[in-house]
Amino acid sequence: ETGVTQTPRHLVMGMTNKKSLKCEQHLGHNAMYWYKQSAKKPLELMFVYNFKEQTENNSVPSRFSPECPNSSHLFLHLHTLQPEDSALYLCASSPPRTGLNTEAFFGQGTRLTVV
Amino acid sequence: AQTVTQSQPEMSVQEAETVTLSCTYDTSESNYYLFWYKQPPSRQMILVIRQEAYKQQNATENRFSVNFQKAAKSFSLKISDSQLGDTAMYFCAFMRTQGGSEKLVFGKGTKLTVNP
């Protein structure tokens, strides 16, 4: 248990559906991340938020829409996805980089299948 | 831009033996963090070991140790007395200490199998 919780663990959705992935942490971290992990591909950073402000958008298609209402919660809203968007979506959080114990803590991921 | 390269897609080792996973990176920063993460079949990404670049001493965590060569931009992971539970994907990652956004840049990973 890392302290980062993702829901749901598994999601199957049609290409016309709208769904949301949720991530929460109560570790007091300031930064939260979404990563996409596809089979046989490296981890792809999608978005970074720092104190609720988006600091990185790695050229992610607009069918993925992040939302960070506060430092503890991060959402990824999904709409009109494509089958190639099927992947494991990992959320992570980290404390300020100046800390002695800087590291990213990961959730267990949401396995998304687009049909 | 920072890049992380893991040149060994797959490796295997016999139980109780030692294995070394390679990682090189590219950056113009003088201080940064380097990490090794483990992802077992359960998918949970777990930190194995962390190294801050300004520290010359190599980090160790029980059976896990690193060989950090800053000039060569190399950060290898040595696993001693390998155990079956060490079977997992291992990712090398980089994080800058200041400027820009906090982001971990990952290598492609090395799939390690520990054989009984």
mmCIF file of C-alpha atoms in Angstrom:
data_model
loop_
_atom_site.group_PDB
_atom_site.id
_atom_site.type_symbol
_atom_site.label_atom_id
_atom_site.label_comp_id
_atom_site.label_asym_id
_atom_site.label_seq_id
_atom_site.Cartn_x
_atom_site.Cartn_y
_atom_site.Cartn_z
ATOM 1 C CA GLU A 1 0.000 0.000 0.000
ATOM 2 C CA THR A 2 1.645 3.209 -1.198
ATOM 3 C CA GLY A 3 -0.968 5.719 -0.109
ATOM 4 C CA VAL A 4 -2.044 6.453 -3.678
ATOM 5 C CA THR A 5 -5.434 4.987 -4.564
ATOM 6 C CA GLN A 6 -6.814 4.627 -8.059
ATOM 7 C CA THR A 7 -10.357 3.725 -9.024
ATOM 8 C CA PRO A 8 -11.598 1.796 -10.808
ATOM 9 C CA ARG A 9 -9.012 -0.972 -11.100
ATOM 10 C CA HIS A 10 -10.504 -2.181 -14.364
ATOM 11 C CA LEU A 11 -12.640 -0.374 -16.918
ATOM 12 C CA VAL A 12 -14.148 -1.491 -20.199
ATOM 13 C CA MET A 13 -15.719 1.235 -22.285
ATOM 14 C CA GLY A 14 -17.079 1.720 -25.765
ATOM 15 C CA MET A 15 -15.689 4.327 -28.093
ATOM 16 C CA THR A 16 -18.706 6.581 -27.594
ATOM 17 C CA ASN A 17 -18.728 6.382 -23.800
ATOM 18 C CA LYS A 18 -17.585 8.983 -21.309
ATOM 19 C CA LYS A 19 -15.870 7.787 -18.178
ATOM 20 C CA SER A 20 -13.490 9.125 -15.556
ATOM 21 C CA LEU A 21 -10.502 7.708 -13.734
ATOM 22 C CA LYS A 22 -9.899 8.845 -10.187
ATOM 23 C CA CYS A 23 -6.729 9.119 -8.158
ATOM 24 C CA GLU A 24 -6.324 10.301 -4.597
ATOM 25 C CA GLN A 25 -3.491 10.635 -2.136
ATOM 26 C CA HIS A 26 -3.452 11.872 1.435
ATOM 27 C CA LEU A 27 0.325 11.938 1.749
ATOM 28 C CA GLY A 28 0.568 15.717 1.621
ATOM 29 C CA HIS A 29 2.293 15.611 -1.756
ATOM 30 C CA ASN A 30 2.259 18.625 -4.018
ATOM 31 C CA ALA A 31 2.735 16.971 -7.395
ATOM 32 C CA MET A 32 0.463 14.449 -9.120
ATOM 33 C CA TYR A 33 0.969 12.664 -12.422
ATOM 34 C CA TRP A 34 -0.811 10.573 -15.025
ATOM 35 C CA TYR A 35 1.230 7.987 -16.929
ATOM 36 C CA LYS A 36 0.135 5.646 -19.702
ATOM 37 C CA GLN A 37 1.694 2.197 -19.883
ATOM 38 C CA SER A 38 1.047 0.237 -23.071
ATOM 39 C CA ALA A 39 2.298 -3.225 -23.860
ATOM 40 C CA LYS A 40 5.861 -3.203 -25.178
ATOM 41 C CA LYS A 41 6.138 0.584 -24.871
ATOM 42 C CA PRO A 42 7.886 2.716 -22.271
ATOM 43 C CA LEU A 43 5.930 4.574 -19.650
ATOM 44 C CA GLU A 44 4.528 7.717 -21.218
ATOM 45 C CA LEU A 45 4.073 10.794 -19.090
ATOM 46 C CA MET A 46 0.732 12.423 -19.876
ATOM 47 C CA PHE A 47 0.175 15.230 -17.371
ATOM 48 C CA VAL A 48 1.789 16.758 -14.302
ATOM 49 C CA TYR A 49 0.075 18.938 -11.740
ATOM 50 C CA ASN A 50 1.842 20.913 -9.042
ATOM 51 C CA PHE A 51 -0.349 22.452 -6.348
ATOM 52 C CA LYS A 52 -3.379 21.997 -8.633
ATOM 53 C CA GLU A 53 -1.723 23.797 -11.539
ATOM 54 C CA GLN A 54 -0.925 21.861 -14.691
ATOM 55 C CA THR A 55 2.814 22.064 -15.324
ATOM 56 C CA GLU A 56 3.159 19.487 -18.060
ATOM 57 C CA ASN A 57 0.964 18.331 -20.931
ATOM 58 C CA ASN A 58 2.906 15.894 -23.038
ATOM 59 C CA SER A 59 0.992 16.492 -26.294
ATOM 60 C CA VAL A 60 -1.880 14.350 -25.118
ATOM 61 C CA PRO A 61 -4.962 14.149 -27.402
ATOM 62 C CA SER A 62 -7.925 16.213 -26.244
ATOM 63 C CA ARG A 63 -10.031 13.079 -25.744
ATOM 64 C CA PHE A 64 -8.096 12.843 -22.459
ATOM 65 C CA SER A 65 -9.013 15.684 -20.130
ATOM 66 C CA PRO A 66 -7.332 15.965 -16.713
ATOM 67 C CA GLU A 67 -8.787 17.699 -13.699
ATOM 68 C CA CYS A 68 -7.080 18.490 -10.410
ATOM 69 C CA PRO A 69 -9.574 20.122 -8.027
ATOM 70 C CA ASN A 70 -7.146 20.029 -5.091
ATOM 71 C CA SER A 71 -3.716 18.685 -4.212
ATOM 72 C CA SER A 72 -5.170 15.353 -3.075
ATOM 73 C CA HIS A 73 -7.311 14.423 -6.057
ATOM 74 C CA LEU A 74 -6.633 13.951 -9.728
ATOM 75 C CA PHE A 75 -9.064 12.847 -12.406
ATOM 76 C CA LEU A 76 -8.688 11.779 -15.991
ATOM 77 C CA HIS A 77 -11.866 12.290 -17.998
ATOM 78 C CA LEU A 78 -12.182 10.072 -21.044
ATOM 79 C CA HIS A 79 -14.430 10.543 -24.073
ATOM 80 C CA THR A 80 -14.565 9.148 -27.603
ATOM 81 C CA LEU A 81 -11.520 6.988 -27.022
ATOM 82 C CA GLN A 82 -9.926 4.718 -29.613
ATOM 83 C CA PRO A 83 -8.968 1.052 -29.229
ATOM 84 C CA GLU A 84 -5.286 2.063 -29.214
ATOM 85 C CA ASP A 85 -5.962 3.970 -25.988
ATOM 86 C CA SER A 86 -6.335 0.630 -24.211
ATOM 87 C CA ALA A 87 -3.549 0.548 -21.626
ATOM 88 C CA LEU A 88 -2.688 0.667 -17.956
ATOM 89 C CA TYR A 89 -3.097 4.189 -16.605
ATOM 90 C CA LEU A 90 -0.925 4.930 -13.622
ATOM 91 C CA CYS A 91 -1.296 7.799 -11.213
ATOM 92 C CA ALA A 92 1.580 8.956 -9.043
ATOM 93 C CA SER A 93 2.323 11.666 -6.525
ATOM 94 C CA SER A 94 5.501 13.112 -5.075
ATOM 95 C CA PRO A 95 6.573 15.552 -2.366
ATOM 96 C CA PRO A 96 8.613 18.707 -3.049
ATOM 97 C CA ARG A 97 11.871 17.934 -4.838
ATOM 98 C CA THR A 98 13.987 19.584 -2.186
ATOM 99 C CA GLY A 99 13.022 16.965 0.354
ATOM 100 C CA LEU A 100 15.432 14.295 1.422
ATOM 101 C CA ASN A 101 12.924 11.596 0.619
ATOM 102 C CA THR A 102 11.873 12.682 -2.827
ATOM 103 C CA GLU A 103 10.315 9.834 -4.757
ATOM 104 C CA ALA A 104 7.129 9.198 -6.653
ATOM 105 C CA PHE A 105 4.501 6.951 -5.120
ATOM 106 C CA PHE A 106 2.334 5.056 -7.581
ATOM 107 C CA GLY A 107 -1.190 3.760 -7.473
ATOM 108 C CA GLN A 108 -2.016 0.270 -8.682
ATOM 109 C CA GLY A 109 -3.301 1.543 -11.977
ATOM 110 C CA THR A 110 -6.508 1.324 -13.948
ATOM 111 C CA ARG A 111 -6.530 -1.280 -16.696
ATOM 112 C CA LEU A 112 -8.556 0.364 -19.474
ATOM 113 C CA THR A 113 -9.965 -1.545 -22.418
ATOM 114 C CA VAL A 114 -11.661 0.351 -25.224
ATOM 115 C CA VAL A 115 -13.971 -1.781 -27.363
ATOM 116 C CA ALA B 1 15.665 17.021 -22.702
ATOM 117 C CA GLN B 2 16.501 14.196 -20.378
ATOM 118 C CA THR B 3 16.548 10.649 -21.678
ATOM 119 C CA VAL B 4 17.008 7.340 -19.909
ATOM 120 C CA THR B 5 18.242 4.239 -21.705
ATOM 121 C CA GLN B 6 18.018 0.663 -20.526
ATOM 122 C CA SER B 7 19.785 -1.505 -23.070
ATOM 123 C CA GLN B 8 18.713 -4.904 -21.703
ATOM 124 C CA PRO B 9 15.069 -5.694 -22.528
ATOM 125 C CA GLU B 10 15.212 -9.023 -20.698
ATOM 126 C CA MET B 11 17.525 -10.758 -18.285
ATOM 127 C CA SER B 12 17.440 -13.916 -16.234
ATOM 128 C CA VAL B 13 19.370 -15.101 -13.207
ATOM 129 C CA GLN B 14 19.445 -18.172 -11.032
ATOM 130 C CA GLU B 15 18.131 -17.917 -7.524
ATOM 131 C CA ALA B 16 20.798 -16.817 -5.010
ATOM 132 C CA GLU B 17 23.060 -15.412 -7.713
ATOM 133 C CA THR B 18 23.881 -11.791 -8.495
ATOM 134 C CA VAL B 19 22.634 -9.799 -11.465
ATOM 135 C CA THR B 20 23.343 -6.270 -12.689
ATOM 136 C CA LEU B 21 20.882 -4.177 -14.668
ATOM 137 C CA SER B 22 22.257 -1.325 -16.775
ATOM 138 C CA CYS B 23 20.990 2.223 -17.135
ATOM 139 C CA THR B 24 22.441 5.283 -18.796
ATOM 140 C CA TYR B 25 20.959 8.741 -18.964
ATOM 141 C CA ASP B 26 21.525 12.038 -20.632
ATOM 142 C CA THR B 27 21.171 15.415 -18.965
ATOM 143 C CA SER B 28 22.876 18.774 -18.713
ATOM 144 C CA GLU B 29 21.789 19.203 -15.103
ATOM 145 C CA SER B 30 24.373 19.059 -12.322
ATOM 146 C CA ASN B 31 22.049 17.795 -9.636
ATOM 147 C CA TYR B 32 19.158 15.399 -10.012
ATOM 148 C CA TYR B 33 17.653 12.235 -8.611
ATOM 149 C CA LEU B 34 17.949 8.763 -10.042
ATOM 150 C CA PHE B 35 15.683 5.880 -9.144
ATOM 151 C CA TRP B 36 15.142 2.222 -9.743
ATOM 152 C CA TYR B 37 11.528 1.112 -9.623
ATOM 153 C CA LYS B 38 10.246 -2.449 -9.637
ATOM 154 C CA GLN B 39 6.915 -3.469 -11.197
ATOM 155 C CA PRO B 40 5.915 -7.054 -10.414
ATOM 156 C CA PRO B 41 3.016 -8.792 -12.180
ATOM 157 C CA SER B 42 0.670 -7.152 -9.671
ATOM 158 C CA ARG B 43 1.406 -3.889 -11.571
ATOM 159 C CA GLN B 44 2.259 -1.934 -8.405
ATOM 160 C CA MET B 45 5.271 0.281 -9.087
ATOM 161 C CA ILE B 46 7.556 0.146 -6.061
ATOM 162 C CA LEU B 47 10.664 2.179 -5.354
ATOM 163 C CA VAL B 48 13.730 -0.029 -5.002
ATOM 164 C CA ILE B 49 16.471 2.509 -4.480
ATOM 165 C CA ARG B 50 17.177 6.231 -4.863
ATOM 166 C CA GLN B 51 20.363 8.197 -5.520
ATOM 167 C CA GLU B 52 20.888 11.943 -5.372
ATOM 168 C CA ALA B 53 23.475 13.022 -7.926
ATOM 169 C CA TYR B 54 25.536 15.233 -5.633
ATOM 170 C CA LYS B 55 26.150 12.317 -3.282
ATOM 171 C CA GLN B 56 29.235 10.396 -4.294
ATOM 172 C CA GLN B 57 28.502 7.394 -2.145
ATOM 173 C CA ASN B 58 26.554 4.667 -3.907
ATOM 174 C CA ALA B 59 23.140 3.969 -2.400
ATOM 175 C CA THR B 60 22.410 0.553 -0.911
ATOM 176 C CA GLU B 61 19.194 -1.031 0.337
ATOM 177 C CA ASN B 62 19.722 -4.506 1.720
ATOM 178 C CA ARG B 63 20.375 -6.768 -1.304
ATOM 179 C CA PHE B 64 20.095 -3.876 -3.747
ATOM 180 C CA SER B 65 22.938 -1.510 -4.549
ATOM 181 C CA VAL B 66 23.822 0.877 -7.323
ATOM 182 C CA ASN B 67 26.964 1.752 -9.174
ATOM 183 C CA PHE B 68 26.590 5.455 -9.880
ATOM 184 C CA GLN B 69 29.141 6.855 -12.321
ATOM 185 C CA LYS B 70 28.244 10.515 -12.721
ATOM 186 C CA ALA B 71 30.818 11.394 -15.349
ATOM 187 C CA ALA B 72 29.769 8.433 -17.464
ATOM 188 C CA LYS B 73 26.072 9.095 -16.731
ATOM 189 C CA SER B 74 25.621 5.502 -15.716
ATOM 190 C CA PHE B 75 23.413 4.127 -12.949
ATOM 191 C CA SER B 76 23.387 0.342 -12.751
ATOM 192 C CA LEU B 77 21.473 -1.768 -10.230
ATOM 193 C CA LYS B 78 23.017 -4.817 -8.618
ATOM 194 C CA ILE B 79 20.775 -7.396 -7.023
ATOM 195 C CA SER B 80 22.606 -9.824 -4.755
ATOM 196 C CA ASP B 81 21.296 -13.189 -3.562
ATOM 197 C CA SER B 82 18.433 -13.014 -6.077
ATOM 198 C CA GLN B 83 15.077 -14.291 -4.876
ATOM 199 C CA LEU B 84 12.058 -15.548 -6.781
ATOM 200 C CA GLY B 85 10.137 -12.488 -5.600
ATOM 201 C CA ASP B 86 12.588 -10.266 -7.462
ATOM 202 C CA THR B 87 10.993 -11.358 -10.741
ATOM 203 C CA ALA B 88 9.558 -8.142 -12.193
ATOM 204 C CA MET B 89 10.044 -5.305 -14.640
ATOM 205 C CA TYR B 90 12.707 -2.898 -13.460
ATOM 206 C CA PHE B 91 12.626 0.722 -14.534
ATOM 207 C CA CYS B 92 15.387 3.267 -14.233
ATOM 208 C CA ALA B 93 14.115 6.836 -13.830
ATOM 209 C CA PHE B 94 15.413 10.402 -13.662
ATOM 210 C CA MET B 95 14.011 13.475 -11.953
ATOM 211 C CA ARG B 96 15.525 16.931 -12.074
ATOM 212 C CA THR B 97 15.833 18.684 -8.713
ATOM 213 C CA GLN B 98 14.718 22.134 -9.787
ATOM 214 C CA GLY B 99 13.277 24.026 -12.684
ATOM 215 C CA GLY B 100 10.569 22.862 -15.028
ATOM 216 C CA SER B 101 7.997 20.455 -13.733
ATOM 217 C CA GLU B 102 8.491 17.566 -11.385
ATOM 218 C CA LYS B 103 8.447 14.646 -13.722
ATOM 219 C CA LEU B 104 9.988 11.236 -13.719
ATOM 220 C CA VAL B 105 11.523 10.232 -17.024
ATOM 221 C CA PHE B 106 11.616 6.460 -17.333
ATOM 222 C CA GLY B 107 13.628 4.033 -19.362
ATOM 223 C CA LYS B 108 11.908 1.269 -21.318
ATOM 224 C CA GLY B 109 12.468 -1.249 -18.565
ATOM 225 C CA THR B 110 14.253 -4.565 -18.119
ATOM 226 C CA LYS B 111 12.248 -7.705 -17.542
ATOM 227 C CA LEU B 112 14.078 -9.763 -14.920
ATOM 228 C CA THR B 113 13.257 -13.412 -14.339
ATOM 229 C CA VAL B 114 14.706 -15.237 -11.359
ATOM 230 C CA ASN B 115 14.810 -18.980 -11.993
ATOM 231 C CA PRO B 116 14.648 -21.580 -9.222
#
